């Protein structure tokens, strides 16, 4: 883990409002190693997409990065000028958005959108760029790409369009792809294909992936590690097997228990009582404390940091006693 | 595509026939043409003879068909007032109006689109605020006032530009006279064209700005940003093209109204165009000219609509697909 591709430390994102800033992300820290797939889960409004947008530098006003730092290959990228950030986007960090139907410009041929992106980042001739575009379409599983390259987006189905979107995000071979709910807008039958394509091409080209989703099935299929977010903070982060099977944080426990399985089809699904707090009313201590079944005094008074528990870390006071203080300090200062 | 054009042309012909019938109705219901044509001392017998000669005693349907058949050959009869064929009168006035409308349209597009794009991209800059303020003035100032203010400044005070007429014109072929080829002709165009363009320009600017702001929020623009495309590629290749469909609609209809309703501007600047002719024809109940003018304006709107429809299809590939009956 020493040579992280992406390293986010204490990221804080605020929304400017008339009543003063609202803190949307607070103290978010994680690493992604080269070629690694990090799943990011959490309910709507937990800050998953905001984290992705902050990394790629596409936060729209009134939201802005108010603190912390983001490093890509050791180089700080959260304070770059817009022009230098633009060179980075597409070339070193790519992003895929949720809805393949609206991600493609309806008036431009998909081939033009691809070659335009390739030519922006790589010094190739137009003909070479076109050949590469055809190769990319083939790679993401578009049948007869040499013919389809001159098609317009509306001539493709939803799943095919999302393949084109994947090709577009990857065609300048970025080292990191942020995939924000890449399959949510698609039919269930197509979702698995898209995940398979994404998994294959990112592996072939050695791209790391930050996979944002609320679908644990997608995470289980693709991710190496998973970060669970709640109310703008990471509450647990660790290897997918550990977090899915033996979650530490009470919120993660609730989340995993709420996943329906075929075996347990009888009865009601487990649910976590209550709702996530609004940004303007996040409790002073642990943000989850009002809903937590195992809450105790310290949770409401003091905010828990990420505490190392074996290989993973959880932001919960339950584990404060169990983790050796020295180990925790080492983990946090790394 | 060809089938589409043919369908639209047929529909346009239908519209023209309907307008032709309305124009014909004017002859029958706006006064008695014989009274307009002859003097007080004409005898009843002479009147009856004229009536018979003009075919005014035939059944209405026969007269209507005769009118349509003649109109299709640009034969609109003889003006009551000028005793000349209406087609010649309108033909002589048309170049003045069309040249004025052409210059005004180019002016309003050439200024309106860049101003709209600029004020959408730099929403808070001082220049955008200035554009917004100017556009408010442009929309609220009536045309005659703009014209008179311009005349006061540039003709009366500064003496730079002529205040009326077309200046010297050059005859091109049997039909067309142009003011484009002489200095005085060009100078005469400046103020009327500006006056006529001002309102259109502000309208186009506001429309382009609003559409552009809308498109810049679209997902495909965000995705284009995420791919690191240059700002100019995003703004002009991706965004501007998507704003064009609604802009083409409005601009097309506006260009029609520039020609049709340049009457006020033509009056202010004593511009020898069709608007002036039309005003005179109303004053003198010169029905053949009014009918021909009505048909001409209808023809122009129908043509512009046809062109707009074809432009849509060439801008938006989704419409092309639906024309081919494909899934879209």
XYZ file of C-alpha atoms in Angstrom:
662
model
C 0.000 0.000 0.000
C 2.978 2.317 0.146
C 2.798 3.414 -3.500
C -0.864 4.411 -3.674
C -2.129 5.590 -7.060
C -4.749 7.796 -5.464
C -4.464 9.063 -1.958
C -7.229 11.113 -0.347
C -6.569 12.666 3.044
C -9.096 14.428 5.274
C -11.117 15.584 2.292
C -13.719 18.161 3.247
C -16.324 19.471 0.827
C -18.662 22.306 1.710
C -21.788 23.757 0.141
C -21.985 27.514 0.455
C -25.481 28.511 1.545
C -27.010 31.712 2.814
C -26.999 30.237 6.316
C -23.271 29.507 6.099
C -21.383 26.501 4.764
C -22.888 23.013 4.987
C -20.325 20.285 5.386
C -21.078 17.593 2.822
C -17.880 15.549 3.168
C -15.766 15.531 6.279
C -12.469 13.833 6.993
C -12.702 11.411 4.088
C -9.431 9.475 3.746
C -8.644 6.455 1.615
C -6.091 5.066 -0.843
C -6.463 3.226 -4.101
C -3.512 1.106 -5.284
C -2.675 0.810 -8.993
C -5.084 -1.602 -10.637
C -7.174 -1.962 -7.505
C -10.972 -1.766 -7.470
C -12.383 0.127 -4.514
C -16.124 -0.089 -4.068
C -17.849 2.835 -2.390
C -21.279 2.091 -0.938
C -23.795 3.998 1.084
C -27.291 5.340 0.736
C -28.252 8.303 -1.412
C -26.811 11.528 -0.091
C -23.969 9.855 1.789
C -21.420 11.711 -0.348
C -20.286 8.960 -2.730
C -20.732 10.922 -5.946
C -19.437 14.097 -4.333
C -16.209 12.281 -3.441
C -15.791 11.193 -7.061
C -16.512 14.670 -8.418
C -14.067 16.221 -5.930
C -11.301 13.872 -7.096
C -11.804 14.612 -10.779
C -12.253 18.322 -10.083
C -15.787 18.684 -11.357
C -17.562 19.956 -8.256
C -20.142 22.516 -9.319
C -20.608 25.677 -7.304
C -21.820 26.148 -4.614
C -19.908 23.018 -3.561
C -16.137 23.252 -3.173
C -13.179 21.485 -1.613
C -12.673 23.188 1.735
C -9.859 21.103 3.150
C -7.668 18.047 2.941
C -5.640 16.913 -0.006
C -5.886 14.586 -2.969
C -2.755 13.070 -4.489
C -2.434 11.169 -7.720
C 0.865 9.308 -8.049
C 2.129 11.442 -5.189
C 1.311 14.714 -6.945
C -1.252 16.999 -5.352
C -4.190 17.526 -7.682
C -6.808 19.232 -5.513
C -5.248 22.682 -5.985
C -4.322 22.543 -9.684
C -5.313 25.314 -12.059
C -8.371 24.536 -14.222
C -6.148 24.204 -17.304
C -3.804 21.671 -15.677
C -6.733 19.788 -14.169
C -8.307 19.544 -17.608
C -5.191 17.863 -19.035
C -5.459 15.339 -16.227
C -9.108 14.540 -16.822
C -9.636 11.785 -19.332
C -5.878 11.175 -19.565
C -5.112 10.102 -15.975
C -8.526 10.037 -14.306
C -11.639 9.055 -16.208
C -15.212 9.141 -14.974
C -18.308 7.228 -15.996
C -21.696 8.603 -15.035
C -24.919 6.920 -14.187
C -27.114 7.393 -17.207
C -25.806 6.105 -20.544
C -28.818 7.582 -22.327
C -27.824 11.140 -21.504
C -24.031 10.838 -21.274
C -23.519 10.870 -25.035
C -24.035 13.971 -27.129
C -27.085 13.132 -29.259
C -25.948 15.207 -32.234
C -22.442 13.797 -32.700
C -21.477 10.428 -34.130
C -19.992 8.173 -31.482
C -16.850 7.853 -33.607
C -16.413 11.615 -33.565
C -16.855 11.711 -29.800
C -14.222 8.974 -29.433
C -11.627 10.384 -31.836
C -12.120 13.844 -30.390
C -11.286 12.502 -26.929
C -8.324 10.484 -28.205
C -6.915 13.417 -30.170
C -7.300 15.711 -27.163
C -4.911 13.576 -25.134
C -2.691 11.606 -27.489
C -0.619 12.878 -30.380
C -1.973 10.726 -33.169
C -3.177 11.414 -36.667
C -6.897 11.489 -37.290
C -6.704 8.138 -39.065
C -4.780 6.501 -36.222
C -7.270 7.897 -33.731
C -10.134 6.448 -35.749
C -8.462 3.035 -35.866
C -7.955 3.196 -32.139
C -11.595 4.208 -31.654
C -12.712 1.170 -33.653
C -10.418 -1.032 -31.555
C -11.958 0.382 -28.379
C -15.492 -0.236 -29.572
C -14.524 -3.810 -30.337
C -12.948 -4.170 -26.942
C -16.086 -3.086 -25.076
C -18.104 -5.572 -27.108
C -19.802 -3.479 -29.807
C -20.443 -5.858 -32.727
C -18.987 -4.814 -36.131
C -17.352 -1.693 -34.683
C -15.973 -0.478 -38.036
C -19.543 -0.013 -39.207
C -21.095 1.150 -35.953
C -18.501 3.852 -35.368
C -20.408 6.207 -37.669
C -23.678 5.678 -35.827
C -25.381 8.232 -33.641
C -26.111 7.509 -29.969
C -29.840 7.019 -30.565
C -29.061 4.077 -32.828
C -27.673 2.124 -29.852
C -29.516 0.412 -27.005
C -28.976 1.474 -23.392
C -26.470 -1.282 -22.707
C -24.591 -0.595 -25.937
C -24.474 3.096 -25.116
C -23.001 2.362 -21.704
C -20.322 0.292 -23.461
C -19.572 3.302 -25.644
C -19.400 5.431 -22.495
C -16.874 2.986 -21.014
C -14.808 3.156 -24.206
C -14.955 6.963 -24.073
C -13.823 7.083 -20.454
C -10.956 4.662 -21.093
C -9.808 5.627 -24.587
C -6.989 7.870 -23.367
C -5.936 5.074 -20.977
C -6.315 6.785 -17.613
C -4.809 5.029 -14.576
C -7.961 5.600 -12.529
C -11.613 5.303 -13.485
C -14.330 6.678 -11.257
C -17.484 4.755 -12.128
C -20.535 6.400 -10.577
C -23.425 3.945 -10.518
C -22.463 2.642 -13.979
C -25.290 0.106 -14.131
C -28.096 1.655 -12.098
C -29.981 3.000 -15.104
C -29.821 -0.303 -16.989
C -31.986 -3.412 -17.145
C -30.958 -6.051 -14.665
C -30.100 -8.425 -17.506
C -27.700 -5.881 -18.992
C -26.118 -4.859 -15.691
C -24.072 -8.036 -15.369
C -22.737 -7.665 -18.916
C -21.657 -4.082 -18.307
C -19.928 -5.020 -15.052
C -18.153 -7.834 -16.894
C -17.015 -5.442 -19.632
C -15.852 -2.851 -17.124
C -13.998 -5.510 -15.151
C -12.334 -6.891 -18.261
C -11.166 -3.642 -19.855
C -9.921 -2.100 -16.636
C -7.977 -5.264 -15.886
C -6.503 -5.460 -19.403
C -5.370 -1.845 -19.261
C -4.385 -1.953 -15.608
C -6.704 0.864 -14.572
C -7.730 1.225 -10.970
C -11.443 1.742 -10.362
C -13.378 3.660 -7.783
C -16.753 1.984 -8.131
C -19.567 4.013 -6.621
C -22.809 2.105 -6.177
C -25.507 1.220 -3.729
C -25.668 -2.286 -5.161
C -23.698 -4.698 -2.987
C -24.034 -7.333 -5.680
C -22.010 -5.167 -8.061
C -19.408 -4.531 -5.356
C -19.109 -8.224 -4.560
C -18.668 -8.991 -8.256
C -15.917 -6.514 -8.915
C -14.329 -4.818 -5.902
C -11.163 -5.753 -4.044
C -11.873 -3.448 -1.149
C -14.946 -1.528 -0.084
C -15.548 1.766 1.702
C -18.892 2.303 3.423
C -19.987 5.922 3.586
C -22.528 7.537 5.864
C -23.463 11.216 6.140
C -20.347 12.439 4.354
C -17.876 10.233 6.228
C -16.283 6.852 5.687
C -17.486 4.591 8.488
C -15.692 1.406 7.471
C -13.120 0.443 4.885
C -11.509 -2.923 4.252
C -11.256 -6.003 2.048
C -14.561 -6.903 0.419
C -14.738 -10.390 1.950
C -14.240 -9.100 5.478
C -16.637 -6.184 5.248
C -19.375 -8.161 3.513
C -19.144 -11.179 5.781
C -18.227 -9.673 9.144
C -18.962 -5.934 9.085
C -17.639 -4.048 12.098
C -19.486 -0.762 12.061
C -23.115 -1.009 13.190
C -24.198 0.888 10.060
C -22.311 -1.541 7.814
C -23.923 -4.412 9.736
C -27.338 -2.932 9.083
C -26.487 -2.398 5.417
C -25.343 -5.977 4.904
C -28.348 -7.352 6.759
C -30.612 -5.405 4.421
C -29.349 -7.257 1.345
C -31.933 -9.810 0.300
C -30.649 -13.324 -0.373
C -32.398 -16.134 -2.161
C -32.091 -18.385 0.896
C -33.745 -15.931 3.262
C -36.737 -15.075 1.160
C -39.251 -15.617 3.929
C -40.320 -12.675 6.018
C -39.473 -9.010 5.863
C -36.122 -7.557 4.908
C -34.094 -6.153 7.743
C -34.039 -2.386 7.793
C -32.191 0.290 9.695
C -34.683 2.415 11.637
C -34.673 6.146 11.031
C -33.101 8.154 8.198
C -29.713 9.657 7.482
C -29.434 13.134 9.070
C -29.643 16.181 6.840
C -26.387 18.031 6.237
C -27.584 20.895 8.384
C -28.293 18.608 11.328
C -25.422 16.137 11.589
C -24.988 15.154 15.241
C -21.896 16.401 17.035
C -20.503 12.970 17.818
C -20.909 9.914 15.616
C -23.311 10.771 12.778
C -24.907 7.336 13.057
C -25.441 7.478 16.822
C -29.169 8.417 16.722
C -29.939 5.251 14.710
C -27.313 2.975 16.231
C -28.540 -0.048 18.192
C -25.259 -0.164 20.166
C -24.906 3.527 20.975
C -23.274 4.546 24.276
C -22.302 7.797 25.974
C -19.098 8.546 24.150
C -20.760 8.237 20.686
C -22.912 11.316 21.225
C -20.118 13.445 22.659
C -17.099 12.659 20.517
C -16.648 11.877 16.883
C -14.892 8.555 16.274
C -11.885 8.506 13.897
C -11.173 5.512 11.663
C -9.772 2.944 14.061
C -7.659 0.121 12.726
C -9.144 -3.293 13.435
C -6.867 -5.925 11.979
C -6.603 -5.297 8.254
C -9.417 -2.795 8.099
C -10.597 0.341 9.780
C -13.918 1.364 11.255
C -15.069 4.701 12.631
C -16.705 3.380 15.776
C -15.871 3.736 19.463
C -16.735 0.065 19.986
C -13.289 -0.787 18.656
C -11.294 1.804 20.511
C -10.376 -0.515 23.366
C -9.595 -3.465 21.127
C -7.134 -1.692 18.833
C -3.668 -1.190 20.207
C -3.170 2.596 20.490
C 0.284 2.435 18.907
C -0.987 0.425 15.941
C -3.877 2.836 15.465
C -1.529 5.786 15.447
C 0.764 4.097 12.959
C -2.162 3.283 10.699
C -3.490 6.814 10.780
C -0.197 8.586 10.219
C 0.825 6.356 7.362
C -35.806 12.543 -46.999
C -37.235 13.191 -50.471
C -40.595 11.782 -49.431
C -40.496 14.082 -46.421
C -39.764 17.141 -48.555
C -42.499 16.206 -51.027
C -44.995 15.796 -48.178
C -44.060 19.154 -46.750
C -44.271 20.835 -50.155
C -47.751 19.402 -50.699
C -48.838 20.651 -47.292
C -47.402 24.062 -48.151
C -49.412 24.164 -51.364
C -52.517 23.401 -49.321
C -51.780 26.341 -47.057
C -51.246 28.616 -50.058
C -54.598 27.629 -51.564
C -56.329 28.372 -48.267
C -54.662 31.788 -48.045
C -55.554 32.399 -51.693
C -59.219 31.831 -50.885
C -59.011 34.276 -48.002
C -57.402 36.813 -50.319
C -60.181 36.217 -52.807
C -62.780 36.781 -50.100
C -61.378 40.293 -49.679
C -62.431 41.133 -53.220
C -65.971 40.132 -52.524
C -66.455 41.645 -49.113
C -64.233 44.728 -48.919
C -66.336 47.159 -50.961
C -67.297 47.055 -54.611
C -64.273 46.967 -56.931
C -66.168 48.759 -59.693
C -66.687 51.778 -57.460
C -62.974 51.873 -56.774
C -62.075 51.734 -60.431
C -64.379 54.220 -62.114
C -65.204 57.851 -61.615
C -68.442 59.319 -60.341
C -69.625 60.287 -63.827
C -69.535 56.697 -65.188
C -73.010 55.581 -66.226
C -74.802 52.559 -64.832
C -74.660 50.839 -68.220
C -70.886 51.306 -68.435
C -70.530 49.950 -64.923
C -72.575 46.877 -65.805
C -70.467 46.332 -68.908
C -67.238 46.570 -66.902
C -68.686 44.205 -64.339
C -69.451 41.707 -67.092
C -65.994 42.135 -68.685
C -64.221 41.531 -65.372
C -66.237 38.370 -64.821
C -67.751 39.701 -61.616
C -71.151 38.276 -62.524
C -69.869 34.697 -62.645
C -70.625 32.359 -59.731
C -68.275 32.865 -56.739
C -66.655 29.458 -57.177
C -65.730 30.223 -60.789
C -64.297 33.564 -59.766
C -62.363 31.937 -56.932
C -60.836 29.307 -59.203
C -59.984 31.944 -61.787
C -58.304 34.027 -59.074
C -56.247 31.060 -57.846
C -55.239 30.055 -61.348
C -54.070 33.572 -62.121
C -52.299 33.928 -58.767
C -50.373 30.735 -59.485
C -48.990 32.540 -62.578
C -48.242 35.667 -60.511
C -51.084 37.491 -62.221
C -52.836 39.486 -59.531
C -54.716 41.827 -61.812
C -54.344 45.576 -62.144
C -53.968 47.972 -59.225
C -57.053 50.239 -58.894
C -54.891 53.090 -57.834
C -51.844 52.872 -60.137
C -53.586 51.249 -63.128
C -50.542 48.966 -63.479
C -50.233 45.202 -63.095
C -49.860 44.386 -59.392
C -47.059 41.889 -60.082
C -44.964 44.669 -61.636
C -45.612 47.022 -58.731
C -44.652 44.448 -56.138
C -41.734 43.236 -58.249
C -40.337 46.757 -58.380
C -40.644 47.180 -54.590
C -39.533 43.726 -53.552
C -35.747 44.148 -53.935
C -35.744 47.099 -51.526
C -37.601 45.162 -48.821
C -35.697 41.915 -49.317
C -32.304 43.621 -49.252
C -33.242 45.460 -46.087
C -34.534 42.275 -44.461
C -31.462 40.337 -45.574
C -29.029 42.829 -44.075
C -31.107 43.092 -40.883
C -31.203 39.294 -40.495
C -27.480 38.887 -41.025
C -26.860 41.689 -38.574
C -29.135 40.235 -35.905
C -27.660 36.736 -36.272
C -24.049 37.873 -36.468
C -24.435 39.942 -33.308
C -27.126 37.990 -31.450
C -25.569 34.513 -31.460
C -22.086 35.521 -30.239
C -23.608 37.825 -27.629
C -25.878 35.036 -26.414
C -23.047 32.513 -26.258
C -20.783 34.968 -24.495
C -23.316 35.948 -21.870
C -24.129 32.285 -21.191
C -20.467 31.357 -20.749
C -19.482 34.407 -18.702
C -22.653 34.918 -16.776
C -21.275 37.308 -14.195
C -18.912 39.401 -16.297
C -19.503 43.110 -16.744
C -19.927 42.702 -20.494
C -22.695 40.113 -20.004
C -24.512 42.463 -17.694
C -24.175 45.185 -20.292
C -25.585 42.842 -22.965
C -28.491 41.977 -20.681
C -29.241 45.644 -20.074
C -28.979 46.459 -23.788
C -31.253 43.584 -24.677
C -33.857 44.868 -22.277
C -33.716 48.221 -24.024
C -33.791 46.562 -27.438
C -36.867 44.568 -26.562
C -38.784 47.413 -24.974
C -37.991 50.272 -27.377
C -40.571 50.510 -30.153
C -39.096 50.384 -33.659
C -40.282 53.815 -34.722
C -38.609 55.387 -31.704
C -35.305 53.637 -32.392
C -35.492 54.809 -35.999
C -36.237 58.396 -35.071
C -33.467 58.440 -32.445
C -30.991 57.123 -35.004
C -32.069 59.689 -37.560
C -31.743 62.476 -34.989
C -28.241 61.410 -34.050
C -26.672 60.274 -37.312
C -28.530 62.410 -39.849
C -29.542 65.579 -38.051
C -26.754 66.046 -35.490
C -23.786 64.306 -37.087
C -24.913 64.343 -40.694
C -23.179 61.017 -41.447
C -26.016 58.999 -42.888
C -28.988 59.814 -45.119
C -32.302 59.875 -43.275
C -34.542 58.518 -46.032
C -34.651 56.490 -49.245
C -32.380 53.846 -50.711
C -29.700 56.086 -52.190
C -28.435 55.249 -55.662
C -29.382 51.822 -56.919
C -27.920 49.682 -59.667
C -30.173 47.651 -61.939
C -29.305 43.970 -62.171
C -31.332 42.211 -64.811
C -34.948 43.070 -65.582
C -36.286 42.615 -62.047
C -33.680 43.455 -59.472
C -32.355 46.790 -58.308
C -29.658 46.711 -55.665
C -28.340 49.249 -53.209
C -25.363 47.044 -52.351
C -23.129 48.362 -55.112
C -23.101 52.079 -54.420
C -21.721 53.975 -51.445
C -24.908 55.947 -50.976
C -26.937 52.722 -51.246
C -24.889 51.075 -48.501
C -24.972 54.157 -46.323
C -28.742 54.302 -46.689
C -29.023 50.696 -45.522
C -27.192 51.194 -42.216
C -29.864 52.848 -40.125
C -32.995 51.037 -41.366
C -31.209 47.687 -41.084
C -29.993 48.479 -37.572
C -33.457 49.570 -36.538
C -35.031 46.446 -37.931
C -32.291 44.181 -36.531
C -32.259 45.513 -32.992
C -35.327 43.715 -31.733
C -34.432 40.458 -33.493
C -30.900 40.647 -32.199
C -31.967 40.978 -28.586
C -34.451 38.175 -29.022
C -31.825 35.862 -30.547
C -29.325 36.793 -27.884
C -31.716 36.013 -25.049
C -32.820 32.788 -26.672
C -29.274 31.566 -27.349
C -28.249 32.471 -23.811
C -31.159 30.611 -22.217
C -30.738 27.534 -24.419
C -26.989 27.489 -23.908
C -27.344 27.652 -20.111
C -29.789 24.774 -20.299
C -27.518 22.648 -22.481
C -24.432 23.354 -20.358
C -26.189 21.591 -17.488
C -26.717 18.450 -19.565
C -25.084 15.159 -18.624
C -23.190 14.875 -21.886
C -21.505 18.199 -21.193
C -20.416 16.973 -17.779
C -19.136 13.764 -19.367
C -17.295 15.803 -22.010
C -15.642 17.758 -19.180
C -14.746 14.502 -17.428
C -12.922 13.444 -20.603
C -10.783 16.571 -20.464
C -12.026 18.100 -23.704
C -11.024 21.714 -24.226
C -13.436 24.426 -23.209
C -13.833 25.583 -26.788
C -14.692 22.063 -27.990
C -17.249 21.723 -25.192
C -18.806 25.108 -25.799
C -18.887 25.198 -29.559
C -18.892 21.586 -30.751
C -20.966 20.055 -27.998
C -23.121 22.819 -26.543
C -23.804 25.299 -29.335
C -24.957 22.673 -31.795
C -27.493 21.406 -29.274
C -28.929 24.879 -28.811
C -29.503 25.278 -32.538
C -32.812 23.437 -32.989
C -34.942 25.833 -30.925
C -32.920 28.773 -32.196
C -33.560 27.815 -35.829
C -37.308 27.717 -35.193
C -37.529 31.157 -33.686
C -35.019 32.723 -36.061
C -36.893 31.314 -39.051
C -40.208 32.742 -37.938
C -38.562 36.025 -37.013
C -36.973 36.365 -40.445
C -40.432 36.037 -41.914
C -41.733 38.777 -39.711
C -38.760 40.996 -40.547
C -39.975 41.033 -44.153
C -43.663 41.079 -43.370
C -43.632 43.719 -40.701
C -40.863 46.009 -41.805
C -43.707 48.402 -42.583
C -42.971 50.697 -39.657
C -39.263 50.873 -40.374
C -39.935 51.491 -44.056
C -42.290 54.306 -43.154
C -39.860 55.957 -40.747
C -37.046 55.877 -43.291
C -39.246 56.444 -46.356
C -37.833 53.169 -47.667
C -39.325 52.432 -51.108
C -40.250 48.852 -50.240
C -43.336 46.680 -50.151
C -44.376 47.880 -46.709
C -44.855 51.373 -48.022
C -46.785 50.071 -51.028
C -48.994 48.047 -48.707
C -49.774 51.051 -46.504
C -50.759 53.082 -49.587
C -52.937 50.247 -50.818
C -54.799 50.156 -47.510
C -55.403 53.885 -47.606
C -56.852 53.599 -51.133
C -58.648 50.253 -50.652
C -56.468 48.881 -53.462
C -57.605 45.295 -53.007
C -55.468 43.618 -55.711
C -52.302 44.863 -54.011
C -53.546 43.852 -50.566
C -54.456 40.400 -51.821
C -51.106 39.954 -53.570
C -49.229 41.170 -50.503
C -51.143 38.727 -48.330
C -50.252 35.900 -50.699
C -46.633 36.983 -50.850
C -46.264 37.058 -47.060
C -47.983 33.683 -46.734
C -45.687 32.287 -49.406
C -42.672 33.538 -47.529
C -43.739 32.072 -44.177
C -44.573 28.768 -45.806
C -41.179 28.695 -47.534
C -39.331 29.584 -44.346
C -41.184 26.893 -42.426
C -40.225 24.390 -45.067
C -36.581 25.427 -44.865
C -36.699 25.289 -41.053
C -38.100 21.757 -41.146
C -35.362 20.661 -43.518
C -32.714 22.343 -41.354
C -33.963 20.505 -38.265
C -33.448 17.249 -40.013
C -29.954 18.160 -41.068
C -29.013 19.288 -37.541
C -30.600 16.508 -35.534
C -29.795 12.930 -36.567
C -32.627 11.599 -34.394
C -35.172 13.222 -36.698
C -33.386 11.761 -39.714
C -33.758 8.304 -38.203
C -37.436 8.727 -37.490
C -37.939 9.788 -41.103
C -36.471 6.524 -42.261
C -38.942 4.737 -40.054
C -36.145 3.416 -37.892
C -36.348 2.900 -34.175
C -35.506 6.170 -32.589
